mmCIF file of C-alpha atoms and ligand atoms in Angstrom:
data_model
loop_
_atom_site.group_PDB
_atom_site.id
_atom_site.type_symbol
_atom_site.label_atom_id
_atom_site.label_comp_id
_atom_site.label_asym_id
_atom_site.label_seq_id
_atom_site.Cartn_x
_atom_site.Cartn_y
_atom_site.Cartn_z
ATOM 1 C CA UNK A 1 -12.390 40.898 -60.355
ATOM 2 C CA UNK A 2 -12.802 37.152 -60.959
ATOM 3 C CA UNK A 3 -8.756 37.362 -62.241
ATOM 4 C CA UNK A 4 -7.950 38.639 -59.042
ATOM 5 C CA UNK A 5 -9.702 36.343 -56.962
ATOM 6 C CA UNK A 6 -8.012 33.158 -58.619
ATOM 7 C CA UNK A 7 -4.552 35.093 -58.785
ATOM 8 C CA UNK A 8 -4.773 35.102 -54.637
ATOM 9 C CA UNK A 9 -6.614 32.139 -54.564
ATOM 10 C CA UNK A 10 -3.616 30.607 -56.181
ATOM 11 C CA UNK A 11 -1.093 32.885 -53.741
ATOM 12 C CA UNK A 12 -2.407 31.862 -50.535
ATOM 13 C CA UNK A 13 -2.574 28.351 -51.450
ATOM 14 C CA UNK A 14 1.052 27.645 -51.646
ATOM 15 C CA UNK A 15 1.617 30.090 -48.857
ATOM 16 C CA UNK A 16 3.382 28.429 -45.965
ATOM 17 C CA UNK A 17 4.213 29.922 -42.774
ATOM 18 C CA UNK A 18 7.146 29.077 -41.162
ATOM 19 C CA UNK A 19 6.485 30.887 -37.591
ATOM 20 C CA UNK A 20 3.383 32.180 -35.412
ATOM 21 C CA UNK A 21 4.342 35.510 -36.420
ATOM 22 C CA UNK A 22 4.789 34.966 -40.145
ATOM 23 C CA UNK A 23 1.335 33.362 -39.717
ATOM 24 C CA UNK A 24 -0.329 36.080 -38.077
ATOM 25 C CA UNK A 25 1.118 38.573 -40.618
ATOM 26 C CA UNK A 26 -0.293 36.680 -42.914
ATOM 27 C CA UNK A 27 -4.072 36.771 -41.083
ATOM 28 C CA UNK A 28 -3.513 41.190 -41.074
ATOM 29 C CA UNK A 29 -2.585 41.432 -44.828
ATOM 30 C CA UNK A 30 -5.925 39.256 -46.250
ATOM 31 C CA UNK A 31 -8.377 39.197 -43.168
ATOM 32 C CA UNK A 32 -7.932 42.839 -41.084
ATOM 33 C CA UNK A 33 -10.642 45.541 -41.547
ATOM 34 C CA UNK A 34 -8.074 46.787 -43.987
ATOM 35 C CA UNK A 35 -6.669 44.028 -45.688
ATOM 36 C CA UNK A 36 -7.132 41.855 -49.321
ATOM 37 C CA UNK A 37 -10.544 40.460 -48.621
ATOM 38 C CA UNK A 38 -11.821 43.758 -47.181
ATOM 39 C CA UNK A 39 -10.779 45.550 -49.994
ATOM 40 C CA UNK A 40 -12.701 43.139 -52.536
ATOM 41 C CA UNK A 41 -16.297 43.080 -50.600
ATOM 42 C CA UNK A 42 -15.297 46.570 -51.023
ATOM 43 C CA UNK A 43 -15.135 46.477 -54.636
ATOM 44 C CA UNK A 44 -18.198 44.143 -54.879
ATOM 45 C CA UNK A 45 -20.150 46.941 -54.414
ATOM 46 C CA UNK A 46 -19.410 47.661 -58.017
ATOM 47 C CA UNK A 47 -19.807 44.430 -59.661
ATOM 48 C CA UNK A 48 -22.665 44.441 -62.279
ATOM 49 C CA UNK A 49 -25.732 42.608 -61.023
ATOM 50 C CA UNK A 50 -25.833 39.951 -63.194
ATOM 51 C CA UNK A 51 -22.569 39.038 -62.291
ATOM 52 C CA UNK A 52 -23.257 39.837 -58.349
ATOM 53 C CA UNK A 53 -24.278 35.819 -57.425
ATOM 54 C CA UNK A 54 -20.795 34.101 -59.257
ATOM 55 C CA UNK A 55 -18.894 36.870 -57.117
ATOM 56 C CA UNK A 56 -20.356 36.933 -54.018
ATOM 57 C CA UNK A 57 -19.866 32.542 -54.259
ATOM 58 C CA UNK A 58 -16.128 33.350 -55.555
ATOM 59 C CA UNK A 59 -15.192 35.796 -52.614
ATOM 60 C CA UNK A 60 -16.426 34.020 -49.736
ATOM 61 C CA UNK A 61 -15.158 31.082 -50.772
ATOM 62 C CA UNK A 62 -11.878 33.065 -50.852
ATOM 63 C CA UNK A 63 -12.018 34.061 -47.152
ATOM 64 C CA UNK A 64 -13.213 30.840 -46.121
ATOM 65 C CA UNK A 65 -10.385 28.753 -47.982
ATOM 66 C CA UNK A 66 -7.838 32.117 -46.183
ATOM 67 C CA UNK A 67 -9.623 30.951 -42.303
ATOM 68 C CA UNK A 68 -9.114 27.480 -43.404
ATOM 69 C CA UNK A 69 -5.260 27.862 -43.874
ATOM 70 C CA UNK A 70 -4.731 29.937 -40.903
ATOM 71 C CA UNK A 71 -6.638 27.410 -38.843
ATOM 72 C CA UNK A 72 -4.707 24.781 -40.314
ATOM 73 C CA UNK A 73 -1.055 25.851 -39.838
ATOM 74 C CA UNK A 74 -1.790 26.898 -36.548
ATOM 75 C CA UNK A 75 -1.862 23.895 -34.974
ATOM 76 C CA UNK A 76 1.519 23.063 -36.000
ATOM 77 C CA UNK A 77 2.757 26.026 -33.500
ATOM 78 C CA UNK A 78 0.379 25.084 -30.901
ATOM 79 C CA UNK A 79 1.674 21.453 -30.836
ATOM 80 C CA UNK A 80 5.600 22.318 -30.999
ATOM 81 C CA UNK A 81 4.825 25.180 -27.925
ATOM 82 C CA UNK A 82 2.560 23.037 -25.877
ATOM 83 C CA UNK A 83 3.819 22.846 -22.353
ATOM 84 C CA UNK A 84 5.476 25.833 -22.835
ATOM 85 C CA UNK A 85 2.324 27.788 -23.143
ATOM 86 C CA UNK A 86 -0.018 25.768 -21.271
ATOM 87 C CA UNK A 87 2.219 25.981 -17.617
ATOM 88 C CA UNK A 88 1.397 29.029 -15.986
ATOM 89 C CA UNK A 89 4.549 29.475 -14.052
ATOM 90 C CA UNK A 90 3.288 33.046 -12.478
ATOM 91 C CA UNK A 91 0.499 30.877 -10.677
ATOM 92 C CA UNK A 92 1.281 32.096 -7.144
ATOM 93 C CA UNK A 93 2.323 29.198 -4.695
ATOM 94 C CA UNK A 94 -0.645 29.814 -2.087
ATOM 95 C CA UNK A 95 -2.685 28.960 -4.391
ATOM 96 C CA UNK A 96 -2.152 25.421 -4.884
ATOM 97 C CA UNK A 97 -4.144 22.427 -3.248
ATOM 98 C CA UNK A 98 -1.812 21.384 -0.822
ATOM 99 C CA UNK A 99 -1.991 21.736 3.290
ATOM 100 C CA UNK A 100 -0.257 20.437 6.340
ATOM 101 C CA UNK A 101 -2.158 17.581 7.753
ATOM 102 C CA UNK A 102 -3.639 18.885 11.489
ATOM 103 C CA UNK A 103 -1.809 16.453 12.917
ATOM 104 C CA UNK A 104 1.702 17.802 11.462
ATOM 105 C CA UNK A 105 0.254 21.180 12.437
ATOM 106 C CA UNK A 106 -0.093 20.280 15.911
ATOM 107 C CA UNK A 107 3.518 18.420 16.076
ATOM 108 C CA UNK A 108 4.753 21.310 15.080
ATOM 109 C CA UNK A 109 3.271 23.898 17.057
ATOM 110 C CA UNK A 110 4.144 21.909 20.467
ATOM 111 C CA UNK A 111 7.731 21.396 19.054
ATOM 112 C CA UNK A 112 7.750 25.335 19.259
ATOM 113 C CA UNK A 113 7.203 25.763 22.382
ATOM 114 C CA UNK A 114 9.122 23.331 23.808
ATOM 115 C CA UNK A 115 11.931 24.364 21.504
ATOM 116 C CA UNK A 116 11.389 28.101 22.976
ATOM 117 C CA UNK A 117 12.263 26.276 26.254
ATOM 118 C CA UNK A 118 15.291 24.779 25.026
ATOM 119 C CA UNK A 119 14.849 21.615 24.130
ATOM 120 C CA UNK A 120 16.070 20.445 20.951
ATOM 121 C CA UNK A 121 14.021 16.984 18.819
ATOM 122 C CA UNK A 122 15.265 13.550 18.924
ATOM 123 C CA UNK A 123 14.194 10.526 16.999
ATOM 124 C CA UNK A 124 14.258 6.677 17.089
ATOM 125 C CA UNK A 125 13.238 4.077 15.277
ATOM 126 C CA UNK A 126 9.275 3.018 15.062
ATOM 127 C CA UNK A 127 10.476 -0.762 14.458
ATOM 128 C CA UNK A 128 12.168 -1.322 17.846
ATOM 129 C CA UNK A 129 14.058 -4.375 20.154
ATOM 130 C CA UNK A 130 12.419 -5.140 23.489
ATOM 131 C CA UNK A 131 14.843 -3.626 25.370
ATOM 132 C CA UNK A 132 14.502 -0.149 24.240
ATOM 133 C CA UNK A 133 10.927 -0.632 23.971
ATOM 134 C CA UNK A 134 10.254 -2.144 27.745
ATOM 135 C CA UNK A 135 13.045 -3.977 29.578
ATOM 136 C CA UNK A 136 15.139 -0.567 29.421
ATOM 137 C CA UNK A 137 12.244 1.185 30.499
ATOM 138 C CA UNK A 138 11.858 -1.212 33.873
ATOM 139 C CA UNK A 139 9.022 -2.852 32.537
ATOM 140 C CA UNK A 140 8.729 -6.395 34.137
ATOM 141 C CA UNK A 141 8.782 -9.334 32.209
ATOM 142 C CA UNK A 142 5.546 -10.194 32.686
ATOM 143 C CA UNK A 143 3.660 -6.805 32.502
ATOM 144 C CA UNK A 144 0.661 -6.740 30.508
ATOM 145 C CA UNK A 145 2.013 -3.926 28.556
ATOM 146 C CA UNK A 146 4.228 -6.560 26.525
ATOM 147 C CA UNK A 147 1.103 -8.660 25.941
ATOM 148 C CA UNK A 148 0.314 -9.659 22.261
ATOM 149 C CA UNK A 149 -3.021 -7.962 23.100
ATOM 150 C CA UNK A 150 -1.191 -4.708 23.328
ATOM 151 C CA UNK A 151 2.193 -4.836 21.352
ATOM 152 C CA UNK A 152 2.552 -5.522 17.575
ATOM 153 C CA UNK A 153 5.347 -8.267 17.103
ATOM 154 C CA UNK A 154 7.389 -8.505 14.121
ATOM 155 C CA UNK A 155 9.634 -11.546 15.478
ATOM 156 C CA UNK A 156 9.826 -13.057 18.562
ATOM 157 C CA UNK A 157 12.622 -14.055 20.334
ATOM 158 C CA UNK A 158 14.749 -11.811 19.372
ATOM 159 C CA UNK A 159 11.684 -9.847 20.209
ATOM 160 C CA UNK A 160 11.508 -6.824 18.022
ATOM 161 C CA UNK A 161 8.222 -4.949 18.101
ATOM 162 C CA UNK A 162 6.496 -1.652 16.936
ATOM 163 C CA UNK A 163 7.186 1.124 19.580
ATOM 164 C CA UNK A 164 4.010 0.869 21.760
ATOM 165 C CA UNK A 165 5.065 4.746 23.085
ATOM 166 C CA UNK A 166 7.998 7.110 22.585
ATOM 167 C CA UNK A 167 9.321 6.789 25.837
ATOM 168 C CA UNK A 168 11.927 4.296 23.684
ATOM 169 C CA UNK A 169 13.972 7.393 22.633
ATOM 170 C CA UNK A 170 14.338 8.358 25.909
ATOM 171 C CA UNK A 171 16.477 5.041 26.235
ATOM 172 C CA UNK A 172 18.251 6.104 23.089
ATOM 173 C CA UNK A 173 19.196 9.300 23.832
ATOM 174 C CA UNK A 174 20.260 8.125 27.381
ATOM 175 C CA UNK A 175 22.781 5.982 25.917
ATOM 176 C CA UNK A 176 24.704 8.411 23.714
ATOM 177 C CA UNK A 177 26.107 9.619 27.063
ATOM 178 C CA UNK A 178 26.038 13.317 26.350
ATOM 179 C CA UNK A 179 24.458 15.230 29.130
ATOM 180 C CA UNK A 180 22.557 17.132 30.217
ATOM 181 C CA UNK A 181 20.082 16.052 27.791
ATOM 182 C CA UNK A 182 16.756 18.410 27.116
ATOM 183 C CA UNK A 183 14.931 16.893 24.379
ATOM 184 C CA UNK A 184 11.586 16.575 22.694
ATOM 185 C CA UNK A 185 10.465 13.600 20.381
ATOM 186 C CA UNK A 186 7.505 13.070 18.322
ATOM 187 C CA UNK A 187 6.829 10.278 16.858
ATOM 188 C CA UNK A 188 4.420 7.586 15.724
ATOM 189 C CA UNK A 189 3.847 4.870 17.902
ATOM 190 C CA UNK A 190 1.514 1.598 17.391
ATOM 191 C CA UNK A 191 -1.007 -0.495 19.555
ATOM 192 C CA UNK A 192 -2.806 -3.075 19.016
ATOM 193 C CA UNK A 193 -6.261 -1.352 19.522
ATOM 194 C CA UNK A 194 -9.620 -2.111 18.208
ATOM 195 C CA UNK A 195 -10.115 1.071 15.954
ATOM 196 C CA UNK A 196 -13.034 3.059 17.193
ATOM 197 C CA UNK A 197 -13.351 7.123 17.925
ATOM 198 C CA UNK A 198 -11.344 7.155 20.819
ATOM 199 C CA UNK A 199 -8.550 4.949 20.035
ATOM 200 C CA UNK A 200 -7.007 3.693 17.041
ATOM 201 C CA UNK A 201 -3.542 1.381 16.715
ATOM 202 C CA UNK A 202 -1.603 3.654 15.202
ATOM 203 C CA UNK A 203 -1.056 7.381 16.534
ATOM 204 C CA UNK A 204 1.277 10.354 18.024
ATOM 205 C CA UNK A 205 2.808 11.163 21.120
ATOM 206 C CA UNK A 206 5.357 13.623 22.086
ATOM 207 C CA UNK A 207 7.888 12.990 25.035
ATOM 208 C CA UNK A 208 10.086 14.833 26.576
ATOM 209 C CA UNK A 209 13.259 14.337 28.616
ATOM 210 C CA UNK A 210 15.153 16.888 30.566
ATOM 211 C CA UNK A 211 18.200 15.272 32.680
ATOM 212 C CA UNK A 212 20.506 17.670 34.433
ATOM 213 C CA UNK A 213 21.526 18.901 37.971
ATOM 214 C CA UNK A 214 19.286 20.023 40.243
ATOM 215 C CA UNK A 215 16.147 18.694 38.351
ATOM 216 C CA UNK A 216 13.134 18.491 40.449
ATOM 217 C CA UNK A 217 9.262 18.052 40.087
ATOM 218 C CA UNK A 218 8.905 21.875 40.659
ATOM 219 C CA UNK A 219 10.506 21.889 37.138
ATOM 220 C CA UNK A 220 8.406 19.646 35.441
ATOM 221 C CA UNK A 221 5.159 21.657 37.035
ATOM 222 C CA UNK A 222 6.113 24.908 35.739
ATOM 223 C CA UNK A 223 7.478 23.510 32.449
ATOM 224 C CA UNK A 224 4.259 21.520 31.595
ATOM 225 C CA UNK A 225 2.030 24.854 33.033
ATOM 226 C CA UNK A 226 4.348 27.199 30.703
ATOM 227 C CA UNK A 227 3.459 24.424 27.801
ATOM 228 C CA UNK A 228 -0.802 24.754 28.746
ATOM 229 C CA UNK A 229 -0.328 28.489 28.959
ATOM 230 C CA UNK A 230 0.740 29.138 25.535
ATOM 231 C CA UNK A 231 -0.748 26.085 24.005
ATOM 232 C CA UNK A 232 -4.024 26.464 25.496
ATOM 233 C CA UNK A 233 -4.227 30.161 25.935
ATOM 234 C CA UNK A 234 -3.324 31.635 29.439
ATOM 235 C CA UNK A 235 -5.664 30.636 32.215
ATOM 236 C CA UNK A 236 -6.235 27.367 31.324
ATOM 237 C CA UNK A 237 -6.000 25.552 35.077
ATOM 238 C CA UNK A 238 -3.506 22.314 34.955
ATOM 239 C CA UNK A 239 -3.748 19.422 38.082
ATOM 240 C CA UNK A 240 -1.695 16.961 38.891
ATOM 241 C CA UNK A 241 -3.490 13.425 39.521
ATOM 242 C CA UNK A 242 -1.143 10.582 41.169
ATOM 243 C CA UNK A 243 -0.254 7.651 38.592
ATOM 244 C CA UNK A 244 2.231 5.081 37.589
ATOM 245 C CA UNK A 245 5.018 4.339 34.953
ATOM 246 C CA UNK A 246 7.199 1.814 35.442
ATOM 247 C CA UNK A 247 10.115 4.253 34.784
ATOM 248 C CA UNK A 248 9.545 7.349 36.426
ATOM 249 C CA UNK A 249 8.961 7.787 40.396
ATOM 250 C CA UNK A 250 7.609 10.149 41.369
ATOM 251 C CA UNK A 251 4.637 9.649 38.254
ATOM 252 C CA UNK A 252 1.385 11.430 37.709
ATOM 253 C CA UNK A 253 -1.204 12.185 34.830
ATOM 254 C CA UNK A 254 -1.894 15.630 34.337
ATOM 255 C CA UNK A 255 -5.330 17.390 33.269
ATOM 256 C CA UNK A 256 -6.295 20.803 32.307
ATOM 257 C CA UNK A 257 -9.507 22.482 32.989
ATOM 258 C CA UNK A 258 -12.211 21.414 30.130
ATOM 259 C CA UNK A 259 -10.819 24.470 27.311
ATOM 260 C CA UNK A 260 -14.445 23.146 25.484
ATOM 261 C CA UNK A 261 -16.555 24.531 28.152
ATOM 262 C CA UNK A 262 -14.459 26.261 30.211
ATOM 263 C CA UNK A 263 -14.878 23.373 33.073
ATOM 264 C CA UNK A 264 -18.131 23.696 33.738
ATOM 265 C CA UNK A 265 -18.711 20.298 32.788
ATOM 266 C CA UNK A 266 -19.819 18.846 29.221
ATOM 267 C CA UNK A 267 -19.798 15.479 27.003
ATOM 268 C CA UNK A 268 -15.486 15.963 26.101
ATOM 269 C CA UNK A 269 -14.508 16.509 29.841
ATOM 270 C CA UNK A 270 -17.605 14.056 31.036
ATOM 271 C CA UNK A 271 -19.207 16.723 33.212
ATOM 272 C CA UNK A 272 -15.747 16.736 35.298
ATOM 273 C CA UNK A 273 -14.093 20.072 33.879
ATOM 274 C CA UNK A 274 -11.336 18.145 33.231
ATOM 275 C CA UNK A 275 -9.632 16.532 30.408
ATOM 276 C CA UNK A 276 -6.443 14.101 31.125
ATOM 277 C CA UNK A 277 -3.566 14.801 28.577
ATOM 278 C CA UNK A 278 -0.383 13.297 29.287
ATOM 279 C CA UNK A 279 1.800 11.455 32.000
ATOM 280 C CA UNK A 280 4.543 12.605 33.615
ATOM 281 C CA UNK A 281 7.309 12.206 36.207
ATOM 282 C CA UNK A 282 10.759 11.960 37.587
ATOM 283 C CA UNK A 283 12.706 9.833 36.183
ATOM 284 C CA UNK A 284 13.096 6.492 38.248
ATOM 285 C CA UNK A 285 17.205 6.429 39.493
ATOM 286 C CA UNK A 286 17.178 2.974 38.517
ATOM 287 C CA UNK A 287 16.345 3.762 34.531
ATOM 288 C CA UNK A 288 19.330 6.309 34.952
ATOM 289 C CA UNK A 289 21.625 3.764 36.275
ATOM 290 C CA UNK A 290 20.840 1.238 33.511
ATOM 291 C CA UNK A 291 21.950 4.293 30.821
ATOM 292 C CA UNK A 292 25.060 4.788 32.531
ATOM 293 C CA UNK A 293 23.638 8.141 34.427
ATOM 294 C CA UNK A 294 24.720 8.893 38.143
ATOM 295 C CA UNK A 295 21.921 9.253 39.763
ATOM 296 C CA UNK A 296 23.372 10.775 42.691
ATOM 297 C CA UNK A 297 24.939 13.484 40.447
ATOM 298 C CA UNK A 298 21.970 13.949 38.140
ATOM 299 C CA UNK A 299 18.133 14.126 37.877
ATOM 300 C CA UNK A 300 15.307 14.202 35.444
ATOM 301 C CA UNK A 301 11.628 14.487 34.655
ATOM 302 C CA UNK A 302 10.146 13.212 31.474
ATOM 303 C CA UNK A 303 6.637 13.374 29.924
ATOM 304 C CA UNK A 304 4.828 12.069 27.130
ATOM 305 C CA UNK A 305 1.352 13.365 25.391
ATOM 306 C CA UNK A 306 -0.951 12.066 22.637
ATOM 307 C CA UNK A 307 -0.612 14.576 19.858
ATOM 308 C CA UNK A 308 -4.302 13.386 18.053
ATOM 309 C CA UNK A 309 -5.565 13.997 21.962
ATOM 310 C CA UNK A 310 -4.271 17.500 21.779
ATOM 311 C CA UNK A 311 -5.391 18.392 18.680
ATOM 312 C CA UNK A 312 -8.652 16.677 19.193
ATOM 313 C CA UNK A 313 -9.314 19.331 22.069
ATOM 314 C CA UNK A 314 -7.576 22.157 19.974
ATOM 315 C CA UNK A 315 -9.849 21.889 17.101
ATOM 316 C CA UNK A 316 -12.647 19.927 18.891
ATOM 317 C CA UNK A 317 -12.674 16.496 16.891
ATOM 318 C CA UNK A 318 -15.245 14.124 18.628
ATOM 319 C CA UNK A 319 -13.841 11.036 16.410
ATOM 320 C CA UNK A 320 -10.186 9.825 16.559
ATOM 321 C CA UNK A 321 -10.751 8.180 13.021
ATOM 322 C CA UNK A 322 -11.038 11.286 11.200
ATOM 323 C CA UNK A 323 -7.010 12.262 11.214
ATOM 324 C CA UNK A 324 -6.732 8.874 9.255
ATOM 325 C CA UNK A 325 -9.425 8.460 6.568
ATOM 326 C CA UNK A 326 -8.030 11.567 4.601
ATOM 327 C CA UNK A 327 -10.958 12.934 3.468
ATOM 328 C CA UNK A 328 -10.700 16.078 2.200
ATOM 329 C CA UNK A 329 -13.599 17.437 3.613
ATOM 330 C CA UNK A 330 -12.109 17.301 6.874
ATOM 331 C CA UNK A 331 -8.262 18.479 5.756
ATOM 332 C CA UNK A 332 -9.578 21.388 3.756
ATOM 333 C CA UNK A 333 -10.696 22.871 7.653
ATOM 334 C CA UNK A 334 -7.209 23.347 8.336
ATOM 335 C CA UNK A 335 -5.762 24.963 5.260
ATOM 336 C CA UNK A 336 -5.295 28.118 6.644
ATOM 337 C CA UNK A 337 -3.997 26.822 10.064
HETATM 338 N N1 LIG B 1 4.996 6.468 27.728
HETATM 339 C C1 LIG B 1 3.837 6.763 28.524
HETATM 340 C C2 LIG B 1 2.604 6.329 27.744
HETATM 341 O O1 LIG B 1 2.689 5.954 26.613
HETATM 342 C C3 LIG B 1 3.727 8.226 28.822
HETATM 343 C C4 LIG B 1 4.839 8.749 29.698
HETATM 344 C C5 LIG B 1 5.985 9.290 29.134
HETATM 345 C C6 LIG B 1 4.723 8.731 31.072
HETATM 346 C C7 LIG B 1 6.991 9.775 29.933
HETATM 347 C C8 LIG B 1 5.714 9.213 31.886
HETATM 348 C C9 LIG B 1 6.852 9.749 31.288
HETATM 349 O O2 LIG B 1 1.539 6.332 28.253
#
């Protein structure tokens, strides 16, 4: 027996696997319930007692010196395959970390209705000239909307500023000329606010533009309604409240009845039933004219709404900071949204 032993002592010592398989054929013939080293312990039983304590030492140092060369050449495979084995590439997508921000969520739920309606999404730029910004838009020279207090510069004279609102693309879409235009555009827009939980200086709003024949404010009532209805779930009241824009005349601010307690008055509404969430109107004839637009010949109606107000009534958020500090605790709420 002791012959044996060093004969595959000496065998598995200059054994040297050249694949995982060869390897693990290798494991079967000395370590399996019926291979080498089995066999032996089975033939131990035999061995004379005298003799019992050399053999016993002998044969598990055998098996142990066998584990220690499978152990060894292993890692050879296990380095060459890594990153093949360790990627799980059956790891279903759902599963991953990743979600929409609520904010994105809420862009793009409006964009579906309005895009139901017709209207297809424009875009301009956030860094914007004056004109587009404000002088386009009727604003006077002097009105405090162009103050530094409220506008973020980045050079003066030429003035080019951070859009305060979107209303800007509805100057650039205006002066491609095509008509009639029915368009949507979301977009990020920049104040200079002190940060608190109702206002921040950065933020969303959507606008919207429709310019065609015939365009009246019965047509921006029942289009805004329609948008409430489906947005807010049907029988949510809307009212139209008098206001002013420089460039739309006829203007208002509209509200919808309080969806937080059903407007019977609470802390979001301030016991009113009411919550404000955009301003509207018909586009002033003069803005039309300065785009090149007949006025005579055409009309239009044009509205713009916060999107962090919406969603902060959708998903009643009592802090405006929240869509901005990225914690997770707060994202992970909307994963299945
Ligand atoms: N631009 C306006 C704002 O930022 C909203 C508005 C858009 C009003 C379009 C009338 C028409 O407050």
């Amino acid at each position: 027996m002791k012959e044996k032993i060093e004969k595959i002592l000496s065998e598995v010592k200059s054994f040297h696997a050249d694949s995982k398989e060869a390897l693990e054929q290798f494991r079967i013939q000395y370590l399996s319930k019926k291979g080498t080293i089995t066999e032996l312990f089975t033939e131990f039983k035999q061995v004379a007692p005298e003799m019992r304590k050399e053999m016993g030492m002998r044969l598990n140092e055998l098996k142990n010196t066998i584990q220690d060369i499978i152990d060894e050449q292993q890692k050879q495979f296990e380095t060459k395959s890594e990153g093949k084995t360790d990627l799980d590439l059956s790891l279903p997508v759902d599963a991953m970390n990743g979600s929409r921000h609520p904010l994105s969520i809420v862009r793009n739920e409006i964009n579906d209705i309005f895009k139901r309606l017709g209207f297809v999404v424009a875009e301009g730029p956030e860094v914007e000239d004056d004109f587009h910004v404000f002088s386009a838009l009727n604003f006077p020279p002097d009105h405090p909307a162009r103050d530094m207090q409220d506008t973020f510069f980045v050079t003066k004279s030429p003035d080019v500023v951070l859009r305060t609102h979107t209303s800007s693309v509805q100057v650039r879409v205006m002066e491609q000329g095509k008509l009639p235009i029915r368009i949507i555009a979301p977009g990020r827009v920049f104040r200079n606010e002190a940060i608190s939980a109702r206002a921040h200086c950065i933020f969303h709003q959507i606008e919207g533009l429709y310019i065609d024949k015939n365009v009246s404010f019965a047509d921006l009532k029942q289009t805004l309604y329609h948008f409430v209805q489906e947005y807010f779930g049907e029988g949510t009241k809307v009212r139209f409240r008098p206001s002013y824009f420089p460039f739309t005349e006829t203007s208002a601010e509209m509200d919808i009845s309080c969806n937080i307690c059903g407007g019977e008055g609470c802390n979001i509404c301030k016991h009113t039933g009411w919550v404000e969430i955009l301003g509207c109107g018909i586009c002033d004839p003069n803005i039309l004219k300065a785009c090149n637009i007949d006025p005579e010949e055409y009309t239009g109606f044009a509205f713009g709404m916060g999107i962090e107000r919406i969603a902060m009534l959708k998903y009643q958020i009592n802090d405006l900071r929240m869509f901005f500090e990225n914690d997770l605790r707060f994202l992970k709420q909307f994963e299945n949204a």
